[in-house]
Amino acid sequence: MDVDLRLVRYFTVVAEYGNFGRAATKLHLAQPSLSRQIQRLEAQLGVRLFVRSPQGSSLTDAGQAFLPRARILLQEAEQAARTARAAVQPPIVIVGCAEGLVITACVRELRRRHPDGQVRTRHLDWRDTRALAEGRVDALVVYRPLPFPTDGFRVTKLHQESRVLVTSASHHLANEKAVSLRALSDEKLVACVSTPVVWSTPKPVDDHPAPPPPAIDDSYEDKLELIATGHCVAIFPASDRRAAVREDIALVPVIDIDPCELVLVTRAGDPNPLLGSLEDVARTLLGTASRQENSTLPIS
C-alpha cells in the first residue's frame, strides 16, 4: 500500500487539535481542502478515522489505533531523510528556542567549533509542540514542564532557575527587593500545564470589572496588558526579561517557590554530528556541571 506521508501528517495534526478548522490554520490550508485530504487518506486505508460533531472531531477506534503508528512512521521517515542528507552534506543543526530564552552565546561557540557546519536557530511559540518530532528543529532549549511526551527523546537537564513576580509598577509589592508566596495569598494563582509560568485569575481594578482570564490564542503582549493594568500578576522564569523593557511593569524575585528547570531536548539516536557538541556547549554555557543529568525523563 502506498500511503502519502503528507496525508499522514495532516491526520496527526487534526488528531492533536481535535478540530478541522484549527488544524487547517496550523497547516496553512483551507478547511475544505484539509477535509478532502483526510478523506483521501481514509480511502487509502479503507477505514474511517474521525467522527465529526458540533464540538469538534474525535478519533474513531481505527483512528486511535492508527495515531501512534502514524507518528512513528513520520519520525522514521524524517530519520531516514536526515541520515541520507548527512552522508553528502556539511553538517547542519537547527536549534529551537522557547519564548523568553536567549541562546546567542551557545550558537556563537558552536559556530566557532564547527566553522564548516551550519548552525541555525528558530524561536518557537510555546504552542509549537511538534517542531522537534517533525524535524523542523534538531534540538530544543526549553523549560520544563515539556508540552509533549518524551518517549523517543533525550532530555538533558542544564540548570535550575529562580522565578520572579511580574506585576504592575503600581502594585503594592512592585518596589520590594524580594517577595514570598505568602504575600500573594490574596491572588488566585494557576500554574500553566505546558510552561513554567504561573498566572493569577484576573480581578476587578477600581471601577473596572475583571476581564476574562488569558486565552490560549492570546499573545504574550496581550497577557502583559492584563498585568500592566493591574488585573493580573504572573510568575516567570528569572531569565525571561521581556517584560523588563516596560516602565509600567515591575519584576520582583520570589524567594520560596520551586525553581524551574532548563533542559536540552534532542531525538534519541539522532546521527547529527553537531548534537554532541551542542550538548557540551549548552552544559558549559547554560548549565552547571554538578547538576547535569542525562536521561529520558517522563513528562511533568
PDB file of C-alpha atoms in Angstrom:
ATOM      1  CA  MET A   1       0.000   0.000   0.000  1.00  0.00           C
ATOM      2  CA  ASP A   2       1.303   3.468  -0.947  1.00  0.00           C
ATOM      3  CA  VAL A   3       0.395   5.875   1.854  1.00  0.00           C
ATOM      4  CA  ASP A   4       1.135   9.561   1.281  1.00  0.00           C
ATOM      5  CA  LEU A   5       3.203  10.780   4.255  1.00  0.00           C
ATOM      6  CA  ARG A   6       1.847  14.285   3.750  1.00  0.00           C
ATOM      7  CA  LEU A   7      -1.650  12.973   4.417  1.00  0.00           C
ATOM      8  CA  VAL A   8      -0.403  11.089   7.464  1.00  0.00           C
ATOM      9  CA  ARG A   9       0.996  14.343   8.871  1.00  0.00           C
ATOM     10  CA  TYR A  10      -2.326  16.092   8.232  1.00  0.00           C
ATOM     11  CA  PHE A  11      -4.042  13.310  10.149  1.00  0.00           C
ATOM     12  CA  THR A  12      -1.764  13.708  13.190  1.00  0.00           C
ATOM     13  CA  VAL A  13      -2.350  17.467  13.303  1.00  0.00           C
ATOM     14  CA  VAL A  14      -6.142  17.080  13.163  1.00  0.00           C
ATOM     15  CA  ALA A  15      -5.891  14.446  15.893  1.00  0.00           C
ATOM     16  CA  GLU A  16      -3.799  16.803  18.016  1.00  0.00           C
ATOM     17  CA  TYR A  17      -6.175  19.762  17.700  1.00  0.00           C
ATOM     18  CA  GLY A  18      -9.446  17.801  17.637  1.00  0.00           C
ATOM     19  CA  ASN A  19     -10.820  20.384  15.249  1.00  0.00           C
ATOM     20  CA  PHE A  20     -10.511  20.667  11.461  1.00  0.00           C
ATOM     21  CA  GLY A  21     -10.641  24.464  11.500  1.00  0.00           C
ATOM     22  CA  ARG A  22      -7.754  24.933  13.946  1.00  0.00           C
ATOM     23  CA  ALA A  23      -5.748  22.176  12.261  1.00  0.00           C
ATOM     24  CA  ALA A  24      -6.250  23.848   8.869  1.00  0.00           C
ATOM     25  CA  THR A  25      -4.955  27.137  10.297  1.00  0.00           C
ATOM     26  CA  LYS A  26      -1.911  25.361  11.708  1.00  0.00           C
ATOM     27  CA  LEU A  27      -1.214  23.690   8.355  1.00  0.00           C
ATOM     28  CA  HIS A  28      -1.926  26.852   6.324  1.00  0.00           C
ATOM     29  CA  LEU A  29      -4.653  25.071   4.384  1.00  0.00           C
ATOM     30  CA  ALA A  30      -8.280  25.867   3.638  1.00  0.00           C
ATOM     31  CA  GLN A  31     -10.569  23.740   5.794  1.00  0.00           C
ATOM     32  CA  PRO A  32     -12.409  22.129   2.823  1.00  0.00           C
ATOM     33  CA  SER A  33      -9.058  21.164   1.316  1.00  0.00           C
ATOM     34  CA  LEU A  34      -7.917  19.587   4.582  1.00  0.00           C
ATOM     35  CA  SER A  35     -11.192  17.643   4.811  1.00  0.00           C
ATOM     36  CA  ARG A  36     -10.651  16.283   1.303  1.00  0.00           C
ATOM     37  CA  GLN A  37      -7.089  15.238   2.123  1.00  0.00           C
ATOM     38  CA  ILE A  38      -8.254  13.332   5.200  1.00  0.00           C
ATOM     39  CA  GLN A  39     -10.942  11.653   3.093  1.00  0.00           C
ATOM     40  CA  ARG A  40      -8.216  10.589   0.636  1.00  0.00           C
ATOM     41  CA  LEU A  41      -6.239   9.034   3.484  1.00  0.00           C
ATOM     42  CA  GLU A  42      -9.340   7.255   4.777  1.00  0.00           C
ATOM     43  CA  ALA A  43      -9.960   5.899   1.264  1.00  0.00           C
ATOM     44  CA  GLN A  44      -6.353   4.661   1.038  1.00  0.00           C
ATOM     45  CA  LEU A  45      -6.607   2.921   4.401  1.00  0.00           C
ATOM     46  CA  GLY A  46     -10.162   1.680   3.908  1.00  0.00           C
ATOM     47  CA  VAL A  47     -11.285   2.909   7.360  1.00  0.00           C
ATOM     48  CA  ARG A  48     -12.901   5.989   8.847  1.00  0.00           C
ATOM     49  CA  LEU A  49     -10.520   7.921  11.077  1.00  0.00           C
ATOM     50  CA  PHE A  50     -12.644  10.750  12.513  1.00  0.00           C
ATOM     51  CA  VAL A  51     -16.177  11.336  13.727  1.00  0.00           C
ATOM     52  CA  ARG A  52     -17.317  14.938  13.400  1.00  0.00           C
ATOM     53  CA  SER A  53     -19.657  16.666  15.845  1.00  0.00           C
ATOM     54  CA  PRO A  54     -20.591  20.267  16.706  1.00  0.00           C
ATOM     55  CA  GLN A  55     -17.961  20.111  19.469  1.00  0.00           C
ATOM     56  CA  GLY A  56     -15.144  19.115  17.109  1.00  0.00           C
ATOM     57  CA  SER A  57     -13.675  15.935  15.655  1.00  0.00           C
ATOM     58  CA  SER A  58     -12.875  12.787  17.628  1.00  0.00           C
ATOM     59  CA  LEU A  59     -10.920   9.721  16.615  1.00  0.00           C
ATOM     60  CA  THR A  60     -12.717   6.510  15.753  1.00  0.00           C
ATOM     61  CA  ASP A  61     -11.351   3.239  17.117  1.00  0.00           C
ATOM     62  CA  ALA A  62      -9.415   2.867  13.875  1.00  0.00           C
ATOM     63  CA  GLY A  63      -8.077   6.408  14.216  1.00  0.00           C
ATOM     64  CA  GLN A  64      -6.934   5.787  17.788  1.00  0.00           C
ATOM     65  CA  ALA A  65      -5.150   2.627  16.693  1.00  0.00           C
ATOM     66  CA  PHE A  66      -3.511   4.377  13.728  1.00  0.00           C
ATOM     67  CA  LEU A  67      -2.302   7.516  15.560  1.00  0.00           C
ATOM     68  CA  PRO A  68       0.739   6.130  17.456  1.00  0.00           C
ATOM     69  CA  ARG A  69       1.896   4.200  14.398  1.00  0.00           C
ATOM     70  CA  ALA A  70       1.402   7.274  12.213  1.00  0.00           C
ATOM     71  CA  ARG A  71       3.669   9.308  14.482  1.00  0.00           C
ATOM     72  CA  ILE A  72       6.316   6.578  14.406  1.00  0.00           C
ATOM     73  CA  LEU A  73       6.027   6.449  10.609  1.00  0.00           C
ATOM     74  CA  LEU A  74       6.662  10.201  10.318  1.00  0.00           C
ATOM     75  CA  GLN A  75       9.592  10.045  12.728  1.00  0.00           C
ATOM     76  CA  GLU A  76      11.174   7.124  10.865  1.00  0.00           C
ATOM     77  CA  ALA A  77      10.759   8.874   7.520  1.00  0.00           C
ATOM     78  CA  GLU A  78      12.390  12.030   8.872  1.00  0.00           C
ATOM     79  CA  GLN A  79      15.205   9.990  10.414  1.00  0.00           C
ATOM     80  CA  ALA A  80      15.863   8.276   7.077  1.00  0.00           C
ATOM     81  CA  ALA A  81      15.956  11.631   5.295  1.00  0.00           C
ATOM     82  CA  ARG A  82      18.359  13.114   7.849  1.00  0.00           C
ATOM     83  CA  THR A  83      20.671  10.102   7.575  1.00  0.00           C
ATOM     84  CA  ALA A  84      20.751  10.390   3.785  1.00  0.00           C
ATOM     85  CA  ARG A  85      21.435  14.137   3.872  1.00  0.00           C
ATOM     86  CA  ALA A  86      24.172  13.710   6.459  1.00  0.00           C
ATOM     87  CA  ALA A  87      26.065  11.413   4.093  1.00  0.00           C
ATOM     88  CA  VAL A  88      26.555  14.084   1.427  1.00  0.00           C
ATOM     89  CA  GLN A  89      26.031  17.491   3.053  1.00  0.00           C
ATOM     90  CA  PRO A  90      28.019  19.586   5.515  1.00  0.00           C
ATOM     91  CA  PRO A  91      26.523  19.126   8.993  1.00  0.00           C
ATOM     92  CA  ILE A  92      23.528  21.337   9.762  1.00  0.00           C
ATOM     93  CA  VAL A  93      21.820  21.807  13.118  1.00  0.00           C
ATOM     94  CA  ILE A  94      18.702  23.852  13.775  1.00  0.00           C
ATOM     95  CA  VAL A  95      18.330  24.780  17.432  1.00  0.00           C
ATOM     96  CA  GLY A  96      14.835  25.621  18.591  1.00  0.00           C
ATOM     97  CA  CYS A  97      14.480  28.058  21.440  1.00  0.00           C
ATOM     98  CA  ALA A  98      11.464  28.623  23.685  1.00  0.00           C
ATOM     99  CA  GLU A  99       9.991  32.077  24.168  1.00  0.00           C
ATOM    100  CA  GLY A 100      11.936  34.275  26.551  1.00  0.00           C
ATOM    101  CA  LEU A 101      15.243  32.396  26.225  1.00  0.00           C
ATOM    102  CA  VAL A 102      18.466  33.759  24.700  1.00  0.00           C
ATOM    103  CA  ILE A 103      20.956  31.215  23.314  1.00  0.00           C
ATOM    104  CA  THR A 104      23.258  33.545  21.357  1.00  0.00           C
ATOM    105  CA  ALA A 105      26.367  32.545  23.312  1.00  0.00           C
ATOM    106  CA  CYS A 106      25.753  28.846  22.612  1.00  0.00           C
ATOM    107  CA  VAL A 107      25.226  29.455  18.910  1.00  0.00           C
ATOM    108  CA  ARG A 108      28.367  31.588  18.666  1.00  0.00           C
ATOM    109  CA  GLU A 109      30.507  28.952  20.400  1.00  0.00           C
ATOM    110  CA  LEU A 110      29.072  26.106  18.301  1.00  0.00           C
ATOM    111  CA  ARG A 111      29.876  28.018  15.111  1.00  0.00           C
ATOM    112  CA  ARG A 112      33.401  28.664  16.375  1.00  0.00           C
ATOM    113  CA  ARG A 113      33.935  24.945  16.992  1.00  0.00           C
ATOM    114  CA  HIS A 114      32.430  23.895  13.655  1.00  0.00           C
ATOM    115  CA  PRO A 115      33.263  26.530  11.031  1.00  0.00           C
ATOM    116  CA  ASP A 116      32.330  24.116   8.225  1.00  0.00           C
ATOM    117  CA  GLY A 117      28.923  23.365   9.697  1.00  0.00           C
ATOM    118  CA  GLN A 118      25.717  25.360   9.565  1.00  0.00           C
ATOM    119  CA  VAL A 119      24.118  26.395  12.852  1.00  0.00           C
ATOM    120  CA  ARG A 120      20.664  27.911  12.630  1.00  0.00           C
ATOM    121  CA  THR A 121      18.132  28.978  15.235  1.00  0.00           C
ATOM    122  CA  ARG A 122      14.360  29.052  15.348  1.00  0.00           C
ATOM    123  CA  HIS A 123      12.466  30.808  18.120  1.00  0.00           C
ATOM    124  CA  LEU A 124       9.288  28.885  18.786  1.00  0.00           C
ATOM    125  CA  ASP A 125       5.896  29.775  20.157  1.00  0.00           C
ATOM    126  CA  TRP A 126       5.098  27.658  23.243  1.00  0.00           C
ATOM    127  CA  ARG A 127       2.189  26.115  21.319  1.00  0.00           C
ATOM    128  CA  ASP A 128       4.500  24.720  18.630  1.00  0.00           C
ATOM    129  CA  THR A 129       4.819  21.310  20.259  1.00  0.00           C
ATOM    130  CA  ARG A 130       5.627  19.247  17.145  1.00  0.00           C
ATOM    131  CA  ALA A 131       8.688  21.096  15.810  1.00  0.00           C
ATOM    132  CA  LEU A 132      11.207  18.545  17.110  1.00  0.00           C
ATOM    133  CA  ALA A 133       9.186  15.434  16.261  1.00  0.00           C
ATOM    134  CA  GLU A 134       8.523  16.721  12.747  1.00  0.00           C
ATOM    135  CA  GLY A 135      12.198  17.554  12.089  1.00  0.00           C
ATOM    136  CA  ARG A 136      11.760  21.320  11.789  1.00  0.00           C
ATOM    137  CA  VAL A 137      14.371  21.667  14.523  1.00  0.00           C
ATOM    138  CA  ASP A 138      17.087  19.259  15.659  1.00  0.00           C
ATOM    139  CA  ALA A 139      17.185  20.351  19.300  1.00  0.00           C
ATOM    140  CA  LEU A 140      15.136  22.353  21.767  1.00  0.00           C
ATOM    141  CA  VAL A 141      16.320  24.567  24.588  1.00  0.00           C
ATOM    142  CA  VAL A 142      13.202  24.844  26.705  1.00  0.00           C
ATOM    143  CA  TYR A 143      11.812  24.988  30.211  1.00  0.00           C
ATOM    144  CA  ARG A 144      10.028  22.101  31.853  1.00  0.00           C
ATOM    145  CA  PRO A 145       7.250  21.039  32.018  1.00  0.00           C
ATOM    146  CA  LEU A 146       7.525  19.868  28.441  1.00  0.00           C
ATOM    147  CA  PRO A 147       4.383  20.247  26.322  1.00  0.00           C
ATOM    148  CA  PHE A 148       4.820  16.816  24.676  1.00  0.00           C
ATOM    149  CA  PRO A 149       5.543  13.206  25.725  1.00  0.00           C
ATOM    150  CA  THR A 150       9.262  12.439  25.899  1.00  0.00           C
ATOM    151  CA  ASP A 151       9.204   8.876  24.537  1.00  0.00           C
ATOM    152  CA  GLY A 152      11.943   8.683  21.912  1.00  0.00           C
ATOM    153  CA  PHE A 153      13.668  11.878  23.056  1.00  0.00           C
ATOM    154  CA  ARG A 154      16.831  12.558  25.047  1.00  0.00           C
ATOM    155  CA  VAL A 155      16.354  15.170  27.774  1.00  0.00           C
ATOM    156  CA  THR A 156      19.447  16.777  29.314  1.00  0.00           C
ATOM    157  CA  LYS A 157      18.949  18.922  32.401  1.00  0.00           C
ATOM    158  CA  LEU A 158      21.021  22.114  32.173  1.00  0.00           C
ATOM    159  CA  HIS A 159      20.170  24.064  35.298  1.00  0.00           C
ATOM    160  CA  GLN A 160      17.549  25.162  37.784  1.00  0.00           C
ATOM    161  CA  GLU A 161      16.401  28.741  37.629  1.00  0.00           C
ATOM    162  CA  SER A 162      14.720  31.018  40.140  1.00  0.00           C
ATOM    163  CA  ARG A 163      11.499  32.865  39.365  1.00  0.00           C
ATOM    164  CA  VAL A 164      10.249  36.428  39.536  1.00  0.00           C
ATOM    165  CA  LEU A 165       6.926  38.079  40.228  1.00  0.00           C
ATOM    166  CA  VAL A 166       5.756  40.128  37.235  1.00  0.00           C
ATOM    167  CA  THR A 167       3.312  42.807  38.275  1.00  0.00           C
ATOM    168  CA  SER A 168       2.083  46.302  37.582  1.00  0.00           C
ATOM    169  CA  ALA A 169       4.507  49.048  38.595  1.00  0.00           C
ATOM    170  CA  SER A 170       1.737  50.444  40.792  1.00  0.00           C
ATOM    171  CA  HIS A 171       1.224  47.144  42.665  1.00  0.00           C
ATOM    172  CA  HIS A 172       1.921  47.324  46.418  1.00  0.00           C
ATOM    173  CA  LEU A 173       4.727  44.722  46.014  1.00  0.00           C
ATOM    174  CA  ALA A 174       6.393  46.319  42.995  1.00  0.00           C
ATOM    175  CA  ASN A 175       9.148  48.068  44.965  1.00  0.00           C
ATOM    176  CA  GLU A 176      10.054  45.138  47.215  1.00  0.00           C
ATOM    177  CA  LYS A 177      13.537  43.636  46.918  1.00  0.00           C
ATOM    178  CA  ALA A 178      12.028  40.126  47.125  1.00  0.00           C
ATOM    179  CA  VAL A 179       8.638  38.606  47.946  1.00  0.00           C
ATOM    180  CA  SER A 180       7.278  35.419  49.479  1.00  0.00           C
ATOM    181  CA  LEU A 181       4.332  33.456  48.156  1.00  0.00           C
ATOM    182  CA  ARG A 182       2.580  34.360  51.402  1.00  0.00           C
ATOM    183  CA  ALA A 183       2.492  37.945  50.179  1.00  0.00           C
ATOM    184  CA  LEU A 184       0.360  36.743  47.250  1.00  0.00           C
ATOM    185  CA  SER A 185      -2.233  34.999  49.391  1.00  0.00           C
ATOM    186  CA  ASP A 186      -4.965  37.283  48.030  1.00  0.00           C
ATOM    187  CA  GLU A 187      -4.209  36.168  44.475  1.00  0.00           C
ATOM    188  CA  LYS A 188      -5.688  33.016  42.908  1.00  0.00           C
ATOM    189  CA  LEU A 189      -2.592  31.543  41.253  1.00  0.00           C
ATOM    190  CA  VAL A 190      -2.940  28.975  38.452  1.00  0.00           C
ATOM    191  CA  ALA A 191       0.085  27.114  37.077  1.00  0.00           C
ATOM    192  CA  CYS A 192       0.291  26.501  33.325  1.00  0.00           C
ATOM    193  CA  VAL A 193       0.429  22.838  32.329  1.00  0.00           C
ATOM    194  CA  SER A 194       2.932  23.283  29.489  1.00  0.00           C
ATOM    195  CA  THR A 195       5.170  26.174  30.632  1.00  0.00           C
ATOM    196  CA  PRO A 196       6.702  27.177  33.991  1.00  0.00           C
ATOM    197  CA  VAL A 197       4.604  30.358  34.084  1.00  0.00           C
ATOM    198  CA  VAL A 198       2.037  30.911  36.847  1.00  0.00           C
ATOM    199  CA  TRP A 199      -0.854  33.335  36.282  1.00  0.00           C
ATOM    200  CA  SER A 200      -3.310  34.839  38.695  1.00  0.00           C
ATOM    201  CA  THR A 201      -7.023  34.853  37.967  1.00  0.00           C
ATOM    202  CA  PRO A 202      -7.954  38.388  36.753  1.00  0.00           C
ATOM    203  CA  LYS A 203      -9.700  40.556  39.323  1.00  0.00           C
ATOM    204  CA  PRO A 204     -11.504  43.918  39.227  1.00  0.00           C
ATOM    205  CA  VAL A 205      -9.463  47.111  39.457  1.00  0.00           C
ATOM    206  CA  ASP A 206     -11.133  50.272  40.781  1.00  0.00           C
ATOM    207  CA  ASP A 207     -14.431  50.515  38.905  1.00  0.00           C
ATOM    208  CA  HIS A 208     -13.341  48.198  36.099  1.00  0.00           C
ATOM    209  CA  PRO A 209     -14.714  44.618  36.178  1.00  0.00           C
ATOM    210  CA  ALA A 210     -12.408  41.637  35.926  1.00  0.00           C
ATOM    211  CA  PRO A 211     -11.576  40.743  32.299  1.00  0.00           C
ATOM    212  CA  PRO A 212     -11.591  37.112  31.104  1.00  0.00           C
ATOM    213  CA  PRO A 213      -8.528  35.007  32.002  1.00  0.00           C
ATOM    214  CA  PRO A 214      -5.731  34.806  29.409  1.00  0.00           C
ATOM    215  CA  ALA A 215      -6.844  32.646  26.484  1.00  0.00           C
ATOM    216  CA  ILE A 216      -4.763  30.093  24.602  1.00  0.00           C
ATOM    217  CA  ASP A 217      -4.707  32.307  21.498  1.00  0.00           C
ATOM    218  CA  ASP A 218      -3.710  35.479  23.349  1.00  0.00           C
ATOM    219  CA  SER A 219      -0.255  36.779  22.503  1.00  0.00           C
ATOM    220  CA  TYR A 220       2.421  37.437  25.094  1.00  0.00           C
ATOM    221  CA  GLU A 221       1.789  41.160  24.683  1.00  0.00           C
ATOM    222  CA  ASP A 222      -1.946  40.672  25.263  1.00  0.00           C
ATOM    223  CA  LYS A 223      -1.189  38.963  28.552  1.00  0.00           C
ATOM    224  CA  LEU A 224       1.242  41.693  29.609  1.00  0.00           C
ATOM    225  CA  GLU A 225      -1.574  44.200  29.215  1.00  0.00           C
ATOM    226  CA  LEU A 226      -3.532  42.357  31.918  1.00  0.00           C
ATOM    227  CA  ILE A 227      -0.506  42.707  34.201  1.00  0.00           C
ATOM    228  CA  ALA A 228       0.215  46.343  33.371  1.00  0.00           C
ATOM    229  CA  THR A 229      -3.385  47.365  34.093  1.00  0.00           C
ATOM    230  CA  GLY A 230      -3.289  45.634  37.482  1.00  0.00           C
ATOM    231  CA  HIS A 231      -5.823  42.921  36.703  1.00  0.00           C
ATOM    232  CA  CYS A 232      -3.258  40.082  36.911  1.00  0.00           C
ATOM    233  CA  VAL A 233       0.113  39.131  38.283  1.00  0.00           C
ATOM    234  CA  ALA A 234       2.331  36.338  36.989  1.00  0.00           C
ATOM    235  CA  ILE A 235       5.417  34.381  37.993  1.00  0.00           C
ATOM    236  CA  PHE A 236       8.036  33.915  35.252  1.00  0.00           C
ATOM    237  CA  PRO A 237      11.477  32.300  34.999  1.00  0.00           C
ATOM    238  CA  ALA A 238      14.048  34.859  36.122  1.00  0.00           C
ATOM    239  CA  SER A 239      15.881  34.907  32.781  1.00  0.00           C
ATOM    240  CA  ASP A 240      12.743  35.878  30.868  1.00  0.00           C
ATOM    241  CA  ARG A 241      13.367  39.621  30.734  1.00  0.00           C
ATOM    242  CA  ARG A 242      10.907  40.557  28.006  1.00  0.00           C
ATOM    243  CA  ALA A 243       8.655  42.398  30.423  1.00  0.00           C
ATOM    244  CA  ALA A 244      11.567  44.400  31.856  1.00  0.00           C
ATOM    245  CA  VAL A 245      11.529  46.838  28.929  1.00  0.00           C
ATOM    246  CA  ARG A 246       8.159  48.214  30.066  1.00  0.00           C
ATOM    247  CA  GLU A 247       8.188  51.009  32.630  1.00  0.00           C
ATOM    248  CA  ASP A 248       4.664  50.124  33.771  1.00  0.00           C
ATOM    249  CA  ILE A 249       5.701  46.577  34.803  1.00  0.00           C
ATOM    250  CA  ALA A 250       7.933  45.516  37.698  1.00  0.00           C
ATOM    251  CA  LEU A 251       9.890  42.277  38.267  1.00  0.00           C
ATOM    252  CA  VAL A 252      10.484  41.124  41.852  1.00  0.00           C
ATOM    253  CA  PRO A 253      12.336  37.927  42.887  1.00  0.00           C
ATOM    254  CA  VAL A 254      10.198  35.236  44.563  1.00  0.00           C
ATOM    255  CA  ILE A 255      12.131  33.574  47.379  1.00  0.00           C
ATOM    256  CA  ASP A 256      10.089  30.493  48.306  1.00  0.00           C
ATOM    257  CA  ILE A 257       8.835  28.936  45.083  1.00  0.00           C
ATOM    258  CA  ASP A 258      10.299  25.831  43.453  1.00  0.00           C
ATOM    259  CA  PRO A 259      12.788  26.721  40.704  1.00  0.00           C
ATOM    260  CA  CYS A 260      12.073  25.839  37.106  1.00  0.00           C
ATOM    261  CA  GLU A 261      14.345  23.608  35.037  1.00  0.00           C
ATOM    262  CA  LEU A 262      16.019  24.446  31.753  1.00  0.00           C
ATOM    263  CA  VAL A 263      16.640  21.403  29.535  1.00  0.00           C
ATOM    264  CA  LEU A 264      18.043  20.482  26.143  1.00  0.00           C
ATOM    265  CA  VAL A 265      15.862  18.035  24.184  1.00  0.00           C
ATOM    266  CA  THR A 266      17.018  16.034  21.158  1.00  0.00           C
ATOM    267  CA  ARG A 267      15.734  12.967  19.324  1.00  0.00           C
ATOM    268  CA  ALA A 268      17.160   9.759  20.761  1.00  0.00           C
ATOM    269  CA  GLY A 269      19.656   8.192  18.348  1.00  0.00           C
ATOM    270  CA  ASP A 270      19.833  11.216  16.023  1.00  0.00           C
ATOM    271  CA  PRO A 271      23.003  10.789  13.897  1.00  0.00           C
ATOM    272  CA  ASN A 272      23.598  14.545  13.517  1.00  0.00           C
ATOM    273  CA  PRO A 273      27.302  15.003  14.384  1.00  0.00           C
ATOM    274  CA  LEU A 274      26.738  18.515  15.752  1.00  0.00           C
ATOM    275  CA  LEU A 275      24.358  17.446  18.508  1.00  0.00           C
ATOM    276  CA  GLY A 276      27.052  16.042  20.802  1.00  0.00           C
ATOM    277  CA  SER A 277      28.955  19.289  20.536  1.00  0.00           C
ATOM    278  CA  LEU A 278      25.769  21.284  21.104  1.00  0.00           C
ATOM    279  CA  GLU A 279      25.105  19.337  24.315  1.00  0.00           C
ATOM    280  CA  ASP A 280      28.624  20.059  25.556  1.00  0.00           C
ATOM    281  CA  VAL A 281      28.297  23.760  24.727  1.00  0.00           C
ATOM    282  CA  ALA A 282      24.872  24.013  26.347  1.00  0.00           C
ATOM    283  CA  ARG A 283      26.153  22.328  29.505  1.00  0.00           C
ATOM    284  CA  THR A 284      29.093  24.718  29.686  1.00  0.00           C
ATOM    285  CA  LEU A 285      27.274  27.953  28.929  1.00  0.00           C
ATOM    286  CA  LEU A 286      23.724  27.291  30.162  1.00  0.00           C
ATOM    287  CA  GLY A 287      24.249  24.684  32.840  1.00  0.00           C
ATOM    288  CA  THR A 288      26.186  23.775  35.953  1.00  0.00           C
ATOM    289  CA  ALA A 289      28.409  20.697  35.647  1.00  0.00           C
ATOM    290  CA  SER A 290      27.453  19.245  39.010  1.00  0.00           C
ATOM    291  CA  ARG A 291      23.752  19.297  38.167  1.00  0.00           C
ATOM    292  CA  GLN A 292      23.849  17.597  34.795  1.00  0.00           C
ATOM    293  CA  GLU A 293      21.510  14.683  34.362  1.00  0.00           C
ATOM    294  CA  ASN A 294      21.136  12.769  31.123  1.00  0.00           C
ATOM    295  CA  SER A 295      18.089  10.556  30.841  1.00  0.00           C
ATOM    296  CA  THR A 296      14.834  10.068  29.071  1.00  0.00           C
ATOM    297  CA  LEU A 297      12.590  11.782  31.592  1.00  0.00           C
ATOM    298  CA  PRO A 298       8.835  11.402  31.991  1.00  0.00           C
ATOM    299  CA  ILE A 299       6.630  14.317  31.128  1.00  0.00           C
ATOM    300  CA  SER A 300       5.834  16.599  34.066  1.00  0.00           C
TER     301      SER A 300
END
